Amino acid sequence: MAALSTKPHSHGAVVPVTSRAEHFTSYDVNAFEVPGGREEIWRFTPLKRLAGLHSGAAATGTAAVEVSAASGVTVETVGRDDSRLGTAGVPGDRVAAQAYSSFENATIVTLPGDVKSEPTTVTVTGAGVDAVAYGHIQVKASQFAEGTVILDFRGSGAYADNVEFLVADGAHLTVITIHDWADDAVHVSQHHVKLGRDATIKHTVVTLGGNVVRVTPVVQYAGRGGDAELFGLYFADAGQHQEHRPFIDHAQAKCRSNVVYKGALQGEGAHAVWIGDVLIRVAAEGTETFELNRNLILTDGARADSVPNLEIETGEIEGAGHASATGRFDDEQLFYLQARGIPEDQARRLVVRGFFQELIAKIAVPEVRERLEAAIEAELEAVGT
Amino acid sequence: MATLEIKDLHVSVVSEDAPKEILKGVDLTIKAGETHAIMGPNGSGKSTLSYAIAGHPKYTITSGTVTLDGEDVLEMSVDERARAGLFLAMQYPVEVPGVSMSNFLRTAATAVRGEAPNLRHWVKEVKGAMADLDIDPAFAERSVNEGFSGGEKKRHEILQLGLLQPKIAILDETDSGLDVDALRVVSEGVNRYKASGEVGVMLITHYTRILKYIQPDFVHVFANGRIVESGGRELADVLESEGYVKYTGKTEAAAIS
């Protein structure tokens, strides 16, 4: 794909003005100022469209949480006072803190240790048009557990939440989060991943529907040998704002991370934002990390902002790199396919499908893969209409 | 009997400031069963001719006509030209990440043939065609041209030629960058395709070496955007010994000395 700009680096060339290490976190919403829109972490987000999630909107409804649990997986609905909650991480912005301060019940899904579990699906349905709701989900993979959890967000309304992923020592957790909201929906979400020793997570975020979707996945390592793979796949249509802000906090030695987010954009006002932060602290010797974001702009009027930030506080690392490329549709690819007789619309679909193929191929759940392929197909049907 | 007729073709390319005329009146007729070698120095416009016929958007036809069996090629979209029976084997085949070669070939064959080929026959056909060109079957599951060597890309261009069965094939410097074995394999592929039916070939090349494998019926010397001399096979021999100096005023070898 011809990229308008490609900036691969083998070292940290983009150093943010303020270190990610100094970012403020708190469980208390009142510890945060109401953002005005100029703050670094809010400057890309259309605050006016957040339905007051950032400025103290009270809950007017409840999002329905349904869990289809695999055999052996336990599901609990607990109150806010459950001491297990909040252990994977601390809210990093006002909306996350608002959600943490506001939810009434939390859902805890626990994968049993030392066995392989079938996929579990958690479906969250918004509280409805013009309603505001807050939620909290915790997914725990016990020691040496192996399994997949699918989070499926649908429906209408404004919704803010924290989702915790506690991956115990030696556990392997696969997470697929699908934001398939209705057109009016607003969702601001922080994911907190805490990886134990030799624990791995394969964390995929899919964002298709919704008016505004802003997801901040934060990964922390509690021991050596942790491995985080963060994948993202998004398709922004006219008027949609989709923002993904992965942050990998390397504070332990010998851990790995790999971040790959790819998005396609089409239509007037389609806006994708990707802020990829990686911090390698002094203690994180032997770290290996790479982050990549690619955007494919299919039509005029769409806009992608892509900012990789890499901070390295130790020289003793295996490798660290990042790349970001935003390109228009590649006319040479189109010409090549057409020159073999393939009609233009079909050729476009082949190229876009190909663009996402690398990520779709990594999704091990066939139903989810098929659903995504169908969703991309449906998005492409809309091109040019 | 397919006939490609190019008459007084003028083509410009839009560069940074003003359009630049590259083809300055090309006349050429290629009939089924004939092989025409177009030989010329670098920058003479040979590749532009091939891309203009295929319909690359970078090039603008300012005057002249191109017809295939009387049909106006210039009025057709790129894919319509291919479906009408034109094929361009490109000098620099394009990589298409995430699209497997097998999916691409089947999609192209379906488009050109007007119906999806019978799956069982198709798999056999592709396997056989790949074996003929010494292509490892594993390539079928790789992304189109991605990470292929120059020689692998050219073999796959000829693979497509054989599977899509065009009436007129334009081979744009298919020989460039090939080692001796690859040149032989690729040339045999072209000859098999020629033998398979009444097809016309436009063989664009800088060097004469491919003409040892693929016999041309006509040789045209291309210089400064037009055909400046035409003849038979013997013209290639003259170019081999004398180069293009006579046409360009510069010394540029047509053979690798």
XYZ file of C-alpha atoms in Angstrom:
642
model
C 0.000 0.000 0.000
C 1.491 3.323 -0.900
C 1.846 5.246 2.287
C 1.814 9.001 2.385
C 4.129 8.815 5.325
C 5.907 5.911 6.856
C 8.163 6.424 9.796
C 9.760 3.268 11.026
C 12.309 3.732 13.760
C 14.529 1.372 15.605
C 14.575 3.617 18.635
C 12.353 6.181 20.274
C 12.243 9.130 17.958
C 8.972 10.576 19.186
C 9.242 11.531 22.822
C 6.096 13.044 24.324
C 6.287 16.370 26.085
C 5.239 14.896 29.415
C 6.312 11.413 30.320
C 3.619 8.793 30.313
C 4.951 7.744 33.717
C 3.671 10.995 35.177
C 0.110 10.567 33.970
C -2.364 11.046 36.774
C -4.592 8.136 37.818
C -7.296 7.905 40.461
C -10.393 5.935 41.340
C -12.092 9.183 42.380
C -13.837 11.168 39.673
C -13.502 14.386 41.670
C -9.732 14.076 41.604
C -9.895 14.943 37.885
C -10.757 18.329 36.441
C -13.561 18.398 33.910
C -11.703 18.350 30.593
C -12.122 21.349 28.341
C -10.756 19.746 25.193
C -7.261 21.181 25.098
C -5.717 18.591 27.384
C -3.272 16.278 25.636
C -5.378 13.189 26.352
C -8.620 14.822 25.211
C -7.548 17.017 22.327
C -8.708 14.627 19.614
C -12.002 13.678 21.293
C -15.239 15.533 20.431
C -16.297 16.277 24.027
C -19.580 17.814 22.896
C -20.671 14.436 21.643
C -19.879 12.582 24.888
C -23.347 13.153 26.415
C -21.726 14.522 29.574
C -19.760 11.363 30.427
C -16.783 13.655 31.030
C -18.655 16.305 33.020
C -20.595 14.426 35.648
C -23.644 13.050 33.863
C -25.576 10.850 36.262
C -26.685 7.383 35.242
C -30.227 7.341 33.894
C -30.283 3.678 32.982
C -28.440 0.412 33.177
C -26.685 -1.492 30.451
C -27.765 -5.123 30.316
C -24.950 -7.633 30.731
C -25.542 -11.187 29.567
C -22.920 -13.874 29.793
C -22.874 -17.060 27.846
C -20.261 -18.891 29.862
C -18.311 -21.928 28.798
C -18.263 -24.991 31.007
C -16.135 -24.431 34.103
C -16.166 -20.643 33.769
C -17.807 -18.867 36.709
C -19.852 -15.694 36.392
C -20.690 -13.480 39.365
C -22.602 -10.243 39.673
C -21.130 -8.317 42.582
C -21.629 -4.968 44.291
C -19.208 -2.078 44.178
C -17.714 -3.068 47.526
C -16.240 -6.336 46.252
C -12.583 -6.158 47.195
C -11.428 -7.870 44.010
C -12.498 -4.934 41.868
C -10.020 -2.338 40.729
C -6.970 -4.517 41.182
C -5.912 -4.600 37.538
C -5.405 -0.874 37.247
C -6.478 2.617 38.255
C -8.652 4.826 36.013
C -6.467 7.110 33.940
C -8.901 9.793 32.906
C -12.024 11.496 34.183
C -14.508 9.368 32.264
C -12.924 6.128 33.485
C -12.982 7.499 37.049
C -16.598 8.578 36.575
C -17.464 5.059 35.490
C -15.574 3.629 38.454
C -17.364 5.982 40.826
C -20.787 5.369 39.306
C -21.373 1.705 38.507
C -23.783 -0.221 40.722
C -22.976 -3.811 39.889
C -19.950 -5.433 38.333
C -19.654 -8.686 36.434
C -16.750 -10.969 37.275
C -15.913 -13.768 34.852
C -13.339 -16.278 36.097
C -11.609 -18.832 33.905
C -10.579 -21.935 35.849
C -6.885 -22.657 36.288
C -4.835 -25.284 34.526
C -7.475 -26.128 31.917
C -8.438 -24.934 28.503
C -11.904 -23.356 28.345
C -14.196 -22.873 25.375
C -15.019 -19.247 24.435
C -17.226 -17.235 26.780
C -19.270 -14.347 25.409
C -20.259 -11.283 27.415
C -22.883 -9.179 25.675
C -23.414 -5.635 26.895
C -26.459 -3.804 25.549
C -26.656 -0.045 26.022
C -29.370 1.490 28.183
C -31.167 3.003 25.188
C -31.328 6.225 23.184
C -30.466 9.294 25.313
C -29.823 7.157 28.395
C -26.542 7.233 30.314
C -25.118 4.139 31.960
C -21.914 3.074 33.690
C -20.515 -0.410 33.992
C -17.692 -2.575 35.220
C -16.455 -5.968 34.061
C -13.594 -8.050 35.383
C -12.195 -11.041 33.538
C -9.839 -13.218 35.505
C -7.756 -15.995 34.020
C -6.578 -18.174 36.906
C -3.087 -19.641 37.073
C -2.269 -21.607 33.894
C -5.779 -21.016 32.553
C -6.250 -20.918 28.828
C -9.321 -19.457 27.184
C -11.127 -16.839 25.165
C -13.558 -14.138 26.224
C -15.582 -12.176 23.700
C -17.023 -8.829 24.769
C -19.829 -7.749 22.488
C -21.111 -4.196 22.862
C -24.381 -3.290 21.148
C -27.395 -1.066 21.393
C -27.905 2.640 22.024
C -27.074 5.299 24.581
C -23.995 6.673 26.328
C -21.893 4.197 28.229
C -18.623 4.406 30.133
C -16.868 1.524 31.782
C -13.695 -0.082 33.037
C -12.858 -3.601 31.944
C -10.233 -5.460 33.943
C -8.218 -8.391 32.680
C -6.265 -10.155 35.389
C -4.075 -12.779 33.821
C -2.459 -14.915 36.514
C 0.990 -16.492 36.268
C 1.323 -18.747 33.249
C -2.205 -18.071 32.005
C -3.069 -17.432 28.363
C -6.045 -15.189 27.770
C -7.508 -14.247 24.418
C -9.896 -11.307 24.392
C -11.933 -10.013 21.500
C -13.883 -6.833 22.138
C -16.406 -5.897 19.474
C -17.915 -2.428 19.428
C -20.909 -2.941 17.206
C -23.024 -0.124 18.607
C -26.032 1.556 17.035
C -25.432 4.856 15.231
C -26.285 7.066 18.236
C -24.135 5.279 20.811
C -21.248 6.835 22.727
C -18.801 4.554 24.483
C -15.744 5.574 26.476
C -13.885 2.621 27.869
C -10.670 1.877 29.679
C -9.238 -1.624 29.642
C -6.823 -2.572 32.397
C -4.635 -5.569 31.641
C -2.417 -6.976 34.360
C -0.142 -9.807 33.312
C 1.450 -12.190 35.791
C 4.736 -13.963 35.336
C 4.907 -15.720 31.935
C 1.280 -14.744 31.300
C 0.119 -13.813 27.841
C -2.797 -11.876 26.467
C -3.964 -11.577 22.929
C -6.228 -8.559 23.040
C -8.182 -7.571 19.953
C -10.375 -4.511 19.711
C -12.856 -4.270 16.871
C -14.699 -1.006 16.385
C -17.422 -0.796 13.781
C -20.490 1.026 15.069
C -21.299 3.965 17.312
C -21.179 7.733 17.086
C -18.117 8.062 19.347
C -16.054 5.132 20.579
C -12.940 5.789 22.624
C -11.032 2.846 24.021
C -7.909 3.066 26.176
C -6.295 -0.326 26.743
C -3.537 -0.195 29.359
C -1.175 -3.100 29.874
C 0.876 -3.593 33.034
C 3.229 -6.430 33.866
C 3.390 -7.922 37.346
C 6.279 -10.263 36.609
C 8.839 -11.375 34.078
C 8.061 -13.118 30.842
C 4.734 -11.417 30.182
C 3.656 -11.124 26.592
C 0.951 -8.776 25.314
C -0.324 -8.718 21.772
C -2.745 -5.909 21.091
C -4.586 -5.897 17.815
C -7.136 -3.429 16.608
C -9.382 -3.353 13.600
C -11.697 -0.447 12.898
C -13.861 0.873 10.104
C -15.032 4.465 10.422
C -17.921 5.728 8.324
C -19.209 9.253 7.764
C -19.558 11.137 11.035
C -18.043 8.430 13.211
C -15.264 9.125 15.702
C -13.198 6.085 16.667
C -10.315 6.578 19.045
C -7.907 3.917 20.292
C -5.224 4.745 22.835
C -3.200 1.638 23.739
C -0.585 2.127 26.450
C 1.981 -0.531 27.287
C 3.776 0.074 30.551
C 6.935 -2.010 30.634
C 8.110 -2.026 34.241
C 9.362 -5.627 34.457
C 12.292 -7.326 32.809
C 12.051 -9.731 29.877
C 8.562 -8.893 28.716
C 7.227 -8.499 25.208
C 4.575 -6.396 23.554
C 3.342 -6.116 20.015
C 0.675 -3.643 18.952
C -0.945 -3.696 15.505
C -3.964 -1.501 14.765
C -5.403 -1.150 11.290
C -8.313 0.946 10.184
C -10.220 1.933 7.092
C -12.085 5.209 6.813
C -14.727 6.438 4.438
C -17.179 9.287 4.214
C -17.422 12.904 5.309
C -16.296 13.432 8.878
C -15.101 9.894 9.483
C -12.354 10.312 12.055
C -9.952 7.770 13.467
C -7.456 8.535 16.189
C -4.715 6.213 17.293
C -2.372 7.174 20.114
C 0.054 4.375 20.825
C 2.118 4.858 23.977
C 4.921 2.548 25.024
C 6.966 3.241 28.123
C 10.024 1.148 28.941
C 10.994 1.901 32.494
C 14.485 1.530 33.959
C 13.694 -1.883 35.452
C 12.379 -3.274 32.139
C 15.638 -4.682 30.813
C 15.341 -7.129 27.942
C 12.071 -5.632 26.728
C 10.996 -6.325 23.186
C 8.258 -4.113 21.772
C 6.835 -2.995 18.491
C 3.801 -0.923 17.644
C 2.209 -0.275 14.299
C -0.778 1.655 13.079
C -1.998 1.760 9.508
C -4.908 3.678 8.121
C -6.461 3.257 4.723
C -8.417 6.278 3.589
C -11.022 5.251 1.054
C -12.723 8.561 0.305
C -12.299 12.306 0.652
C -13.523 13.894 3.863
C -12.146 11.215 6.164
C -9.313 11.941 8.572
C -6.890 9.793 10.520
C -4.611 10.978 13.319
C -1.900 8.561 14.288
C 0.659 9.255 17.010
C 3.111 6.611 18.200
C 4.982 7.565 21.384
C 7.909 5.545 22.580
C 9.783 6.364 25.801
C 12.836 4.339 26.716
C 14.493 4.725 30.092
C 16.976 1.875 29.749
C 19.376 0.983 26.984
C 19.345 -2.687 27.899
C 16.476 -3.779 25.676
C 16.017 -6.411 22.992
C 14.306 -4.064 20.627
C 11.779 -1.294 20.359
C 10.186 0.136 17.296
C 7.139 1.755 15.900
C 5.625 2.606 12.577
C 2.683 4.597 11.462
C 1.347 4.962 7.966
C -1.742 6.599 6.629
C -2.381 6.188 2.951
C -4.974 6.643 0.353
C -6.238 3.762 -1.605
C -3.368 2.495 -3.770
C -4.206 3.102 -7.417
C -1.395 0.824 -8.594
C -2.964 -2.141 -6.826
C -6.304 -1.248 -8.324
C -4.787 -0.985 -11.794
C -3.043 -4.320 -11.454
C -6.202 -6.149 -10.427
C -8.305 -4.414 -13.071
C -5.702 -5.215 -15.717
C -6.532 -8.862 -14.984
C -10.187 -8.273 -15.786
C -11.444 -7.765 -12.226
C -14.077 -4.984 -12.123
C -13.203 -1.911 -10.077
C -15.634 -2.393 -7.173
C -14.566 -5.987 -6.763
C -10.900 -4.988 -6.961
C -11.413 -2.388 -4.219
C -13.022 -4.977 -1.994
C -10.151 -7.388 -2.563
C -7.626 -4.748 -1.555
C -9.487 -3.668 1.597
C -10.145 -7.244 2.619
C -6.456 -7.898 2.047
C -5.568 -4.899 4.206
C -7.444 -6.410 7.166
C -6.594 -10.026 6.384
C -3.472 -10.114 8.562
C -5.551 -9.227 11.623
C -8.638 -11.256 10.788
C -6.465 -14.327 10.283
C -5.286 -13.978 13.886
C -8.826 -14.312 15.264
C -9.125 -17.913 16.330
C -12.914 -17.971 16.838
C -14.493 -18.829 13.450
C -17.893 -17.223 14.224
C -16.228 -13.935 15.132
C -14.012 -14.089 12.070
C -17.004 -14.670 9.821
C -18.937 -11.894 11.507
C -16.069 -9.479 10.925
C -15.667 -10.485 7.310
C -19.382 -9.931 6.794
C -19.229 -6.583 8.603
C -16.339 -5.394 6.425
C -18.233 -6.568 3.364
C -21.268 -4.569 4.504
C -19.152 -1.466 5.117
C -17.689 -1.772 1.646
C -21.146 -2.111 0.126
C -21.744 1.369 1.473
C -18.756 2.826 -0.414
C -19.863 5.026 -3.206
C -23.535 4.839 -2.281
C -8.644 -13.629 -36.035
C -7.939 -10.942 -33.461
C -6.347 -7.727 -34.616
C -4.956 -4.934 -32.443
C -4.665 -1.748 -34.437
C -2.786 1.280 -33.134
C -3.020 4.403 -35.264
C -1.120 7.652 -34.784
C -1.132 7.278 -31.015
C -0.024 10.299 -29.023
C 0.271 9.940 -25.259
C 1.236 12.384 -22.541
C 2.074 11.905 -18.922
C 1.195 14.475 -16.297
C 4.422 15.381 -14.575
C 5.028 17.918 -11.820
C 4.321 20.991 -13.894
C 3.167 20.463 -17.465
C 2.025 17.414 -19.401
C 4.894 15.813 -21.256
C 4.365 14.063 -24.561
C 5.962 10.627 -24.587
C 4.397 8.828 -27.537
C 4.541 10.860 -30.695
C 2.489 9.037 -33.254
C 2.709 5.241 -32.979
C 1.340 3.092 -35.799
C 1.292 -0.652 -35.337
C -0.995 -3.532 -36.243
C -0.705 -6.886 -34.510
C -2.684 -9.834 -35.814
C -3.347 -13.126 -34.126
C -0.523 -15.549 -34.809
C 2.088 -12.820 -35.084
C 4.850 -11.931 -32.663
C 6.125 -8.371 -32.809
C 9.275 -7.431 -30.963
C 9.441 -3.790 -29.947
C 13.029 -2.891 -29.270
C 14.412 0.380 -28.138
C 16.696 2.199 -25.770
C 15.718 3.197 -22.248
C 13.340 6.120 -22.129
C 12.141 5.699 -25.686
C 8.517 5.190 -24.562
C 8.181 1.410 -24.954
C 6.650 0.909 -21.518
C 4.390 3.904 -21.964
C 2.974 2.247 -25.062
C 2.119 -0.874 -23.094
C 0.588 1.005 -20.153
C -1.390 3.299 -22.442
C -2.905 0.315 -24.239
C -3.775 -1.299 -20.899
C -5.337 1.948 -19.697
C -3.114 3.089 -16.829
C -4.621 6.301 -15.407
C -1.263 8.062 -15.309
C -1.211 8.382 -19.082
C -3.422 10.591 -21.200
C -4.195 9.778 -24.811
C -4.074 13.091 -26.653
C -4.831 11.734 -30.121
C -4.923 8.581 -32.184
C -6.860 5.337 -31.878
C -6.440 1.837 -30.526
C -8.912 -0.821 -31.617
C -9.240 -4.533 -30.927
C -11.204 -6.244 -33.702
C -12.647 -2.857 -34.562
C -13.791 -2.088 -31.004
C -12.538 1.168 -29.496
C -10.151 0.102 -26.730
C -9.628 3.643 -25.478
C -13.302 3.893 -24.560
C -13.045 0.850 -22.305
C -12.155 0.775 -18.615
C -9.014 -1.094 -17.592
C -10.923 -4.228 -16.639
C -13.067 -4.105 -19.790
C -9.891 -4.116 -21.883
C -8.687 -7.205 -20.067
C -12.017 -8.922 -20.524
C -11.980 -7.962 -24.217
C -8.804 -10.025 -24.572
C -5.856 -7.728 -23.860
C -3.179 -8.753 -21.400
C -0.204 -6.825 -20.107
C 2.603 -8.737 -18.424
C 4.115 -5.980 -16.366
C 7.728 -5.091 -15.916
C 7.101 -4.349 -12.233
C 4.168 -6.471 -11.038
C 2.375 -4.893 -8.087
C 2.245 -6.424 -4.614
C -1.230 -6.811 -3.137
C -0.868 -7.696 0.574
C -3.474 -9.963 2.108
C -4.860 -11.229 -1.211
C -3.746 -14.792 -1.869
C -2.480 -15.718 -5.307
C -5.091 -18.480 -5.573
C -7.955 -16.138 -4.713
C -6.616 -13.541 -7.146
C -6.201 -16.023 -10.009
C -9.661 -17.457 -9.518
C -11.260 -14.015 -9.279
C -9.473 -12.908 -12.455
C -10.348 -16.096 -14.346
C -13.983 -15.759 -13.284
C -14.064 -12.183 -14.543
C -12.351 -12.888 -17.855
C -14.202 -16.127 -18.625
C -17.543 -14.714 -17.564
C -18.249 -17.558 -15.141
C -16.544 -19.181 -12.208
C -14.380 -22.058 -13.397
C -15.381 -25.488 -12.134
C -13.463 -25.830 -8.901
C -12.054 -29.306 -9.467
C -10.859 -28.569 -12.999
C -9.551 -25.197 -11.913
C -7.359 -26.555 -9.121
C -5.894 -29.044 -11.561
C -5.404 -26.386 -14.231
C -3.590 -24.023 -11.850
C -1.414 -26.779 -10.433
C -0.394 -27.873 -13.915
C 0.299 -24.326 -15.068
C 2.407 -23.655 -11.984
C 4.374 -26.854 -12.482
C 5.055 -25.906 -16.114
C 6.681 -22.702 -14.886
C 8.603 -24.365 -12.039
C 6.557 -22.466 -9.467
C 6.387 -24.026 -6.004
C 2.715 -24.821 -5.186
C 3.176 -22.983 -1.858
C 3.039 -19.707 -3.789
C -0.711 -20.193 -4.278
C -1.306 -19.300 -0.645
C 1.048 -16.335 -0.561
C -0.107 -12.763 -1.070
C -0.005 -11.571 -4.680
C 3.622 -10.779 -5.557
C 4.435 -9.919 -1.946
C 8.038 -10.689 -1.184
C 8.491 -12.443 -4.531
C 11.874 -12.162 -6.221
C 12.019 -10.494 -9.628
C 12.094 -13.872 -11.351
C 9.175 -15.201 -9.282
C 7.088 -12.190 -10.205
C 7.764 -12.709 -13.909
C 6.883 -16.390 -13.722
C 3.580 -15.425 -12.135
C 2.895 -12.914 -14.882
C 3.311 -15.681 -17.443
C 1.205 -17.975 -15.260
C -1.616 -15.429 -15.539
C -1.052 -15.165 -19.288
C -1.596 -18.891 -19.640
C -4.661 -18.979 -17.395
C -6.407 -15.894 -18.754
C -5.801 -16.793 -22.427
C -5.897 -13.304 -23.947
C -6.175 -12.640 -27.678
C -3.339 -10.133 -27.577
C -0.522 -10.263 -25.031
C 1.822 -7.391 -24.357
C 4.962 -8.464 -22.549
C 6.741 -5.465 -21.101
C 10.407 -6.306 -20.552
C 9.468 -9.699 -19.216
C 13.110 -10.697 -19.725
C 14.598 -7.964 -17.573
C 16.237 -9.148 -14.410
C 15.930 -12.837 -15.236
C 18.774 -15.296 -14.946
C 19.363 -17.827 -17.709
C 17.167 -20.567 -16.241
C 14.305 -18.230 -15.446
C 14.495 -16.683 -18.921
C 14.243 -20.128 -20.469
C 11.293 -21.152 -18.268
C 9.449 -17.899 -18.894
C 10.117 -18.030 -22.656
C 8.858 -21.604 -22.817
C 5.718 -20.409 -21.058
C 5.184 -17.742 -23.678
C 5.815 -20.231 -26.484
C 3.307 -22.693 -24.982
C 0.719 -19.953 -24.889
C 1.498 -18.991 -28.494
C 1.165 -22.609 -29.565
C -2.165 -22.967 -27.786
C -4.093 -20.816 -30.212
C -4.283 -17.889 -32.545
C -2.804 -15.164 -30.399
C -0.853 -12.005 -31.050
C 2.194 -11.033 -28.997
C 3.836 -7.675 -28.506
C 7.213 -8.380 -26.976
C 8.811 -5.273 -25.563
C 12.482 -5.628 -24.804
C 15.676 -3.707 -24.463
C 17.937 -6.638 -25.214
C 17.968 -9.212 -27.978
C 18.621 -12.235 -25.785
C 14.955 -13.194 -25.288
C 14.580 -13.364 -29.092
C 16.803 -16.416 -29.022
C 13.966 -18.175 -27.214
C 10.893 -16.445 -28.617
C 10.945 -16.084 -32.385
C 9.611 -12.725 -33.564
C 7.903 -12.385 -36.944
C 8.510 -8.654 -36.946
C 11.025 -6.416 -35.230
C 10.336 -2.718 -34.680
C 12.830 -0.199 -33.439
C 11.301 2.263 -31.010
C 12.994 5.591 -30.421
C 11.837 8.960 -29.210
C 8.191 7.973 -28.876
C 7.606 6.282 -32.208
C 8.523 3.324 -34.373
C 11.464 4.418 -36.480
C 12.230 1.233 -38.344
C 10.543 -2.098 -38.942
C 11.796 -5.338 -40.363
C 12.057 -9.039 -39.798
C 14.164 -11.102 -37.461
C 17.338 -9.863 -39.179
C 16.784 -6.361 -37.790
C 17.376 -7.727 -34.302
C 20.714 -9.087 -35.447
C 21.673 -5.663 -36.710
C 20.683 -4.131 -33.366
C 22.664 -6.768 -31.580
C 25.854 -5.821 -33.375
C 25.328 -2.099 -33.764
C 23.160 -1.055 -30.807
C 20.758 1.874 -30.869
C 23.348 4.507 -31.660
C 21.989 5.013 -35.155
C 18.580 5.995 -33.714
C 19.571 7.946 -30.665
C 22.991 9.376 -31.376
C 24.066 7.763 -28.109
C 25.864 4.508 -27.607
C 23.551 2.015 -25.934
C 23.969 -1.671 -26.410
C 21.105 -3.902 -27.490
C 23.141 -6.918 -26.569
C 25.027 -7.517 -23.385
C 28.608 -7.426 -24.475
